[in-house]
Structure formats: C-alpha cells, structure tokens
Short mmCIF file of C-alpha atoms and ligand atoms in Angstrom, two decimals:
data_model
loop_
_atom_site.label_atom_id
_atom_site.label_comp_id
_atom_site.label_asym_id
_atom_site.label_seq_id
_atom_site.Cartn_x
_atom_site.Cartn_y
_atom_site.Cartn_z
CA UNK C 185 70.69 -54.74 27.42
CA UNK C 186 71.08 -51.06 27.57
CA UNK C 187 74.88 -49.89 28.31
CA UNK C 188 73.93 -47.08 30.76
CA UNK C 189 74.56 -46.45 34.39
CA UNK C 190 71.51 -45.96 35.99
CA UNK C 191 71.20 -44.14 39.71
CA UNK C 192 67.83 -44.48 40.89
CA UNK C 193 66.73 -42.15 44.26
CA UNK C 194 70.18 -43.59 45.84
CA UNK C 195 69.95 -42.89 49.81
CA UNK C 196 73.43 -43.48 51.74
CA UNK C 197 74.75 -43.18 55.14
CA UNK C 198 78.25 -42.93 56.11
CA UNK C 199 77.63 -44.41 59.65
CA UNK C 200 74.16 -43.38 61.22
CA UNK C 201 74.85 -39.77 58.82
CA UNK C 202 72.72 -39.39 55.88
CA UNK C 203 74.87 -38.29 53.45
CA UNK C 204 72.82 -39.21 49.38
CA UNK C 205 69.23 -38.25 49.92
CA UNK C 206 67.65 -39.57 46.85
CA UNK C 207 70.43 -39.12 43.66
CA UNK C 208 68.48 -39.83 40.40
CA UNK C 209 71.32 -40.02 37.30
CA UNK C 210 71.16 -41.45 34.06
CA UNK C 211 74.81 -41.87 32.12
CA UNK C 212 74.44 -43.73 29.08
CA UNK C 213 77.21 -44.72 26.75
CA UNK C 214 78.65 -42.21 24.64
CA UNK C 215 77.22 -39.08 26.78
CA UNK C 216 79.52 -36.66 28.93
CA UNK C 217 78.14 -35.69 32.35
CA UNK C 218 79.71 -33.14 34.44
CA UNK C 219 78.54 -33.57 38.35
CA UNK C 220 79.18 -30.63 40.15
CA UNK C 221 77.94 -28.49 43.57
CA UNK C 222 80.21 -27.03 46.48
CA UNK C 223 82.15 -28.82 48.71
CA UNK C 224 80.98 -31.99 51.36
CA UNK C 225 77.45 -32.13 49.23
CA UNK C 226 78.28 -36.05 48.64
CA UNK C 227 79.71 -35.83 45.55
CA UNK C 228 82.62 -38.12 46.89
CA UNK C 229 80.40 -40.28 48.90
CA UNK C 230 78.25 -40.70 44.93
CA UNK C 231 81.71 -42.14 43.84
CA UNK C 232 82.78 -44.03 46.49
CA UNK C 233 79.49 -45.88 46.64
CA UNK C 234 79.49 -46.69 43.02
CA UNK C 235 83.18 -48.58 44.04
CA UNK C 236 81.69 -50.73 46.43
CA UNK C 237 83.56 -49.08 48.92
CA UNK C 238 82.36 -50.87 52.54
CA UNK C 239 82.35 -47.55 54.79
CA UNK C 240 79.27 -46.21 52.57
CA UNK C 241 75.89 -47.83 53.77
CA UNK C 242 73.12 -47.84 50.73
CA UNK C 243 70.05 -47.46 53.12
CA UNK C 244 67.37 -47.07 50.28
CA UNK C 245 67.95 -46.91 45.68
CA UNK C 246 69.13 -49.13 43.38
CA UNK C 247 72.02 -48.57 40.54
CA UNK C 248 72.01 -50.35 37.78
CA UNK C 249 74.71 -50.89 35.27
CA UNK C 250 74.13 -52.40 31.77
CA UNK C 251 70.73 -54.13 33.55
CA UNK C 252 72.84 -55.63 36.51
CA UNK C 253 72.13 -54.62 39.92
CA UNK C 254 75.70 -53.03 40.75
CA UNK C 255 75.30 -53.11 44.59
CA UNK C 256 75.17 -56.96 44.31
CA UNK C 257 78.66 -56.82 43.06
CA UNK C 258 82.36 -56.81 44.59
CA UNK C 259 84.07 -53.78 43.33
CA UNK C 260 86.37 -56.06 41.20
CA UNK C 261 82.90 -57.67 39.14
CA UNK C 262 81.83 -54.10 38.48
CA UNK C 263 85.01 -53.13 37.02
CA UNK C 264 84.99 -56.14 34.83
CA UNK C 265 81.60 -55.40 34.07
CA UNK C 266 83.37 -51.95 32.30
CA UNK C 267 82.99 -49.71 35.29
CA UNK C 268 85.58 -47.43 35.88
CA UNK C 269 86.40 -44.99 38.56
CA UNK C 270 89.55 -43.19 39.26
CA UNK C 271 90.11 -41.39 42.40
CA UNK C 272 92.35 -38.58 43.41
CA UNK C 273 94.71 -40.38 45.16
CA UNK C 274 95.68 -43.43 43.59
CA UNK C 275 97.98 -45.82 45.45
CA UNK C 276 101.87 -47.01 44.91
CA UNK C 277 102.16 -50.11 43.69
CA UNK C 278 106.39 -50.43 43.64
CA UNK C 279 107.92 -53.44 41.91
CA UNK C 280 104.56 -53.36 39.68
CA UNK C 281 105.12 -51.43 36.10
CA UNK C 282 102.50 -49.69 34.32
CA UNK C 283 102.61 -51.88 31.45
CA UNK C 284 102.46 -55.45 33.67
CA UNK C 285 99.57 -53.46 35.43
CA UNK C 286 97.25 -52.55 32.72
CA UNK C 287 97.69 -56.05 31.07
CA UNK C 288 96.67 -57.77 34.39
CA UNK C 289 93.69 -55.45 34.10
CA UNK C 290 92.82 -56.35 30.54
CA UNK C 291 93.22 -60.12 31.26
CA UNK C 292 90.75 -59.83 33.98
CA UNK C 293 88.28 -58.07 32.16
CA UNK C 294 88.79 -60.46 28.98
CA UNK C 295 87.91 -63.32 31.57
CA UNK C 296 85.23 -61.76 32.57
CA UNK C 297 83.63 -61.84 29.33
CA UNK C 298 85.17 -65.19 28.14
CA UNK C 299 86.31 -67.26 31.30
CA UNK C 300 88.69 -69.68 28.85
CA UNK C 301 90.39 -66.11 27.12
CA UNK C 302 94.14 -67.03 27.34
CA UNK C 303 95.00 -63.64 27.74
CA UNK C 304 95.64 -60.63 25.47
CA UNK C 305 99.11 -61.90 23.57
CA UNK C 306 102.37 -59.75 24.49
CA UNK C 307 102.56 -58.41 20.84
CA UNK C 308 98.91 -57.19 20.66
CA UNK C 309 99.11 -56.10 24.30
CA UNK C 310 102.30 -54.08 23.16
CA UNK C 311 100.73 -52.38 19.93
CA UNK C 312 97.36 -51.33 21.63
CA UNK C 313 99.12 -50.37 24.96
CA UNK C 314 101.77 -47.85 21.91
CA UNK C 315 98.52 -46.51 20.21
CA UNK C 316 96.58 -45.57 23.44
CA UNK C 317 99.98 -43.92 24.61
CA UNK C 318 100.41 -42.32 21.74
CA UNK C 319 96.43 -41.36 21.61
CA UNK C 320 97.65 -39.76 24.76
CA UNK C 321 101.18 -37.86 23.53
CA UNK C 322 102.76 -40.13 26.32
CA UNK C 323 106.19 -40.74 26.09
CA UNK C 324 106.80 -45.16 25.65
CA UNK C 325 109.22 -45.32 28.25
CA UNK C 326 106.38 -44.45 31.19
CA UNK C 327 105.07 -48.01 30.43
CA UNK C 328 108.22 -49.35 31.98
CA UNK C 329 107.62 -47.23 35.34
CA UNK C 330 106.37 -48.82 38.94
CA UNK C 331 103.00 -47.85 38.93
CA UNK C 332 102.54 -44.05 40.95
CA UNK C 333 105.67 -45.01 42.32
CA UNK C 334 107.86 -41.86 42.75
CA UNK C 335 105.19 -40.34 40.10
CA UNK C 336 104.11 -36.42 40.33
CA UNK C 337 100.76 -34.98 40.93
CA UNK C 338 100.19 -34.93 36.74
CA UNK C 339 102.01 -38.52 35.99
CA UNK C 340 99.06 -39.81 38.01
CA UNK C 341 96.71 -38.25 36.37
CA UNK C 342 98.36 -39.80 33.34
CA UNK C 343 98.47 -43.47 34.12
CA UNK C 344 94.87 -43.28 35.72
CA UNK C 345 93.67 -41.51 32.20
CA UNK C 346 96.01 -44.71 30.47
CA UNK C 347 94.32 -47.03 32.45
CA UNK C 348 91.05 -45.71 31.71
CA UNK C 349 92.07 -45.81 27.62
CA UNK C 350 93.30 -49.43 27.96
CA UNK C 351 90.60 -50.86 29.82
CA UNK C 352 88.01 -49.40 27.15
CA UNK C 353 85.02 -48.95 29.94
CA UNK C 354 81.46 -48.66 28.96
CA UNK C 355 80.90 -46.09 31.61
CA UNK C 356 83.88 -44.05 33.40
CA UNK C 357 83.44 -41.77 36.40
CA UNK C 358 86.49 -39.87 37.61
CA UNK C 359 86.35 -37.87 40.43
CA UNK C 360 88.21 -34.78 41.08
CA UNK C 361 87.38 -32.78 43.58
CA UNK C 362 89.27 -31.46 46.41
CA UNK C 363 92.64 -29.53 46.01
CA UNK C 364 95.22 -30.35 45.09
CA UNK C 365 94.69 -30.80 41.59
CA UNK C 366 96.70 -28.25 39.68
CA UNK C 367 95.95 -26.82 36.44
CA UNK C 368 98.03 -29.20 34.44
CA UNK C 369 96.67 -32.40 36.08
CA UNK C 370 93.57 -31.06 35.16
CA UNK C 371 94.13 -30.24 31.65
CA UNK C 372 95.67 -34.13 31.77
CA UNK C 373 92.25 -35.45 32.99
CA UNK C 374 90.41 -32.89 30.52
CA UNK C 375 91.96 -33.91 27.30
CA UNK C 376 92.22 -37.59 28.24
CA UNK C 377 88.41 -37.59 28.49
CA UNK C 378 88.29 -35.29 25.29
CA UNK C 379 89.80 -37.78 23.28
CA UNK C 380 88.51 -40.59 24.86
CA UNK C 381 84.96 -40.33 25.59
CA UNK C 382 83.09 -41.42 22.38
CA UNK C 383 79.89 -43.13 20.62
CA UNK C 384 81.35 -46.46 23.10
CA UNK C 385 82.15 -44.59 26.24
CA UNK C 386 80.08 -42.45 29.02
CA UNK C 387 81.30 -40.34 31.51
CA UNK C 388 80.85 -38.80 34.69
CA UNK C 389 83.36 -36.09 35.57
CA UNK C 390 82.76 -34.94 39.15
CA UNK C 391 84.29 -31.88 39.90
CA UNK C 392 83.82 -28.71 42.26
CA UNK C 393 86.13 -27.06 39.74
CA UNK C 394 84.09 -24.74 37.28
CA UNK C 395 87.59 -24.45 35.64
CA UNK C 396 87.28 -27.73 34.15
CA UNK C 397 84.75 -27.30 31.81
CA UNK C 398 87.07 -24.67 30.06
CA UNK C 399 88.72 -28.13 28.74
CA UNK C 400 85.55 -30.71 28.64
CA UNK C 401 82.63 -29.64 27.18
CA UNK C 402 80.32 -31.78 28.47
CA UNK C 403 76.32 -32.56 27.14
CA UNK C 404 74.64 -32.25 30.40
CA UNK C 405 75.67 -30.68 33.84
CA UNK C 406 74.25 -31.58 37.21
CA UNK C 407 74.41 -29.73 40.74
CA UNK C 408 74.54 -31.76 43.93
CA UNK C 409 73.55 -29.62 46.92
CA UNK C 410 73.08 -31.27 50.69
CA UNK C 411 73.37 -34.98 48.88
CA UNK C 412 70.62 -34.48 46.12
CA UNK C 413 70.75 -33.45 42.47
CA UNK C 414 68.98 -30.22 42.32
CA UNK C 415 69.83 -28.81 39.32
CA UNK C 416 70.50 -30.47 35.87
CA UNK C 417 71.18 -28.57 32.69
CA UNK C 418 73.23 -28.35 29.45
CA UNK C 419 76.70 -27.13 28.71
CA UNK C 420 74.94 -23.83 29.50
CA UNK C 421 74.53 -24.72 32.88
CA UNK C 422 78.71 -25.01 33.46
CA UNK C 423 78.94 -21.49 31.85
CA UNK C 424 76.40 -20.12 34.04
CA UNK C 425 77.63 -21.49 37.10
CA UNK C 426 81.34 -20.53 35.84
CA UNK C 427 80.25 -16.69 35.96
CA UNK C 428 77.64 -16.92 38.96
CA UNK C 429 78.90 -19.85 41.13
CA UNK C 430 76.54 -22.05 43.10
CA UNK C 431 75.09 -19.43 45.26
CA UNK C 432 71.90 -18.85 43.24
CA UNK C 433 71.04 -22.59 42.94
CA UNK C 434 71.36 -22.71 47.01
CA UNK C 435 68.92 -19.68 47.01
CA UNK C 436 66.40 -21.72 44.62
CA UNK C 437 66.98 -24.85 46.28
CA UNK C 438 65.70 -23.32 49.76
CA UNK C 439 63.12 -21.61 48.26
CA UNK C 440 61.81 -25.45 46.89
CA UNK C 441 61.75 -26.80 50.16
P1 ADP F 636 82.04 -33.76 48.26
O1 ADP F 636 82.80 -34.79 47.50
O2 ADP F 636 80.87 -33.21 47.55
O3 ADP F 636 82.93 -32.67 48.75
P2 ADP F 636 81.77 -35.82 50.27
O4 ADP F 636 80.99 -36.90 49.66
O5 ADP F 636 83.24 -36.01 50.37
O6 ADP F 636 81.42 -34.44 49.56
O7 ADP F 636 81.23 -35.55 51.73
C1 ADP F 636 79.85 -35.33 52.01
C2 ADP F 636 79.62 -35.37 53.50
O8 ADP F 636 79.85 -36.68 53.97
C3 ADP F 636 80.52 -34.47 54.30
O9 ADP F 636 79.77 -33.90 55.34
C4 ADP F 636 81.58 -35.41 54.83
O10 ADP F 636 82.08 -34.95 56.06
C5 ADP F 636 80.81 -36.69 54.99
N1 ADP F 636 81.65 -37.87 54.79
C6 ADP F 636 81.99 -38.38 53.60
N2 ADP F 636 82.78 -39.47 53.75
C7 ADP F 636 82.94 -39.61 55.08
C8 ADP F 636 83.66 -40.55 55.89
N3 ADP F 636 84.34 -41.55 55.34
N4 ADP F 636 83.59 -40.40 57.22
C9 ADP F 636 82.85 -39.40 57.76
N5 ADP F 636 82.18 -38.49 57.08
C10 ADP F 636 82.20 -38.59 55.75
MG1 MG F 637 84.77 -34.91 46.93
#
C-alpha cells in the first residue's frame, strides 16, 4: 500500500461548467506541495472535490488515496482513512469544546482502523491533546473553548491546525485562498505545517498567496491556470513566481495551446 494521494487527469463540473480539465498530482507522505495560480482557476473546486462535497460533479479521473478509490467514499470514510482538509471558513459548533471535539475525531478514526477500539482513554487523550498544544505554543485553556464559537480570524486557524496535529493525517490539504486571511492567520497555518509536516505526513497547501511561502518552504510548487496544472517546479518555482507573478506562466500556457 503506498500512503500517497494520487490525482489522476481529474475532470469536474460544477453544474453543466467545466471547471478541472485534467489535474494530474502526486502527494506522497512526508512531501510538501504548494498549489498555487490566480484566482477562480479551480483551485477551490480541487479541494472541495477531494471532500466529497455533492455540488462538484467528477465527469472523467480517478483519485486515489493509500490504493483506495476516494470518490467511492463519504467524506467521513476518507477522513478516517487520514484525509484531511481544512477550509477557510470553518463552522460554529457552540455547546461543543475543542477538546470533546478532537477526541470524537480520534475515536472515529481509531474505529476506523480497529472497529472494537474502546476509545482513546481520558488520561492519554489529555497528555497527547497538552503535547500537540504545546507543539503548537497554544495556551491549555483553548481546549476548554466551544469550537470557532466567538473565535477570531487566527483562533481558527489555530484549532483547524490542532485538529490537523491531533488527528495525525497521512495526507493534509488546507486551502487558503481568498481574502481574508491576514498575515498572522497565515503565519498560524505556516508554522503549524512547519512543525507538523514530517517523514509521516504530506501536504498540499493551496494558496493564491505568494506570501506564504516566505513561512513554508515547500519541495515542489504547482500552478493551476483555467482548471489544469500547467506548471510544476521546486521551491524555486515559489520564488520566481514571488518576484514575477503568474503573468509569464499565462503567456507560456497560451503559447502551448
Ligand atoms: P480558485 O479557488 O482557484 O479561486 P474556484 O475553484 O473557487 O477557484 O473557482 C473556479 C471556477 O469555478 C470559478 O469560475 C468559479 O466561479 C466556479 N465555481 C466554483 N465553485 C462554484 C460553485 N459552487 N458554483 C458556481 N460556480 C463555481
Ligand atoms: Mg479558492
């Protein structure tokens, strides 16, 4: 079984619109990939139909994760599976604390693997939930907090980066484009997948935001233009788009076609 996410010439529609035009992407675990390209390219729509989400229509590709055909899953199995994705705007759940949260999560995923797992016991739970907090330099008492209830723009970012530690994915892909994101919540995301991402962890960080590879260095770059990846690159590839933005990879793209 090889622990990589696997994207092979992915077509989607949102409705009767072609939006992913053929996406070929290979994460495995323990690489960083940085997904990038201009706004309404399909970045979003990439994420969205790696959820499961029903409004995206896979019209032609196959992803595979860890040698399982992901599309045949509900977005809960493929989170159990240890596929994560955090979005931009993650929803208030009041009466629900962080802490009661995450362990619910870690059950499930414990099930998944073992369906008679009792459950991670309260003192374990406790210490690992501490050390990931602490992996984090996030103060104990946030465990106690309703989940993104009341929280600010960065405090989200926190408890999705939280979640992320304590559910120990395989593969996480956070996306976080858009506006919105100001520069701490991005420096929260950035050093959250800094310490995170590892020899047992691969990531996709989609972002429009050239800014953010100032805090993640990541091993290979991609740019998404009009739904396809057209460009794919090292860490040199951020730092040249950083200085020259994406308008000379539109200019080569048209020129290929
Ligand atoms: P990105 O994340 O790269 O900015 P998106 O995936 O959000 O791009 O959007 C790509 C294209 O798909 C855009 O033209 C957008 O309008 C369209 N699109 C995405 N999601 C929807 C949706 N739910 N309904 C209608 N159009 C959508
Ligand atoms: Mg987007």
């Amino acid at each position: 079984m090889t622990t990589a996410l696997e994207i092979r010439n992915l077509h989607v529609n949102v409705g009767d619109k072609p939006i992913l035009k053929g996406v070929n992407l290979l994460v495995k675990q323990g690489e960083t990939h940085a997904l990038m390209g201009p706004n309404g390219t399909g970045k979003s729509t990439l994420a969205y139909t790696l959820m499961g989400h029903p409004g995206y229509t896979v019209t032609a590709g196959q992803i595979i994760f860890k040698g399982v055909d992901l599309l045949e899953l509900e977005p809960d199995e493929r989170s159990r599976l240890g596929l994560f994705l955090a979005f931009q705007y993650p929803v208030a759940i009041p009466g629900v604390s962080v802490a009661n949260f995450l362990r619910t999560a870690i059950n499930a995923r414990r099930r998944a693997a073992k369906p008679d797992d009792k459950g991670i016991p309260i003192p374990e739970f406790r210490k690992a939930l501490k050390s990931k907090m602490d992996l984090l330099s996030m103060p104990h008492d946030f465990a106690g907090r309703y989940l993104n209830d009341g929280f600010s723009g960065g405090e989200k970012k926190r408890a999705e980066i939280l979640q992320m530690a304590a559910l120990d994915p395989e593969i996480a892909v956070l996306d976080e484009t858009d506006s919105g994101l100001d520069i701490d919540a991005l420096r929260i995301v950035a050093e959250g997948v800094n310490r995170l991402a590892g020899p047992t962890m691969g990531v996709l960080v989609i972002t429009h935001y050239q800014r953010i590879l100032n805090y993640i260095k990541p091993q290979f770059v991609h740019v998404m233009l009009d739904g396809r990846i057209v460009e794919s690159g090292g860490a040199e590839l951020a730092l040249h788009l950083e200085e020259k933005g994406y308008d000379w990879v539109r200019e080569k793209y048209v020129e290929k076609t």
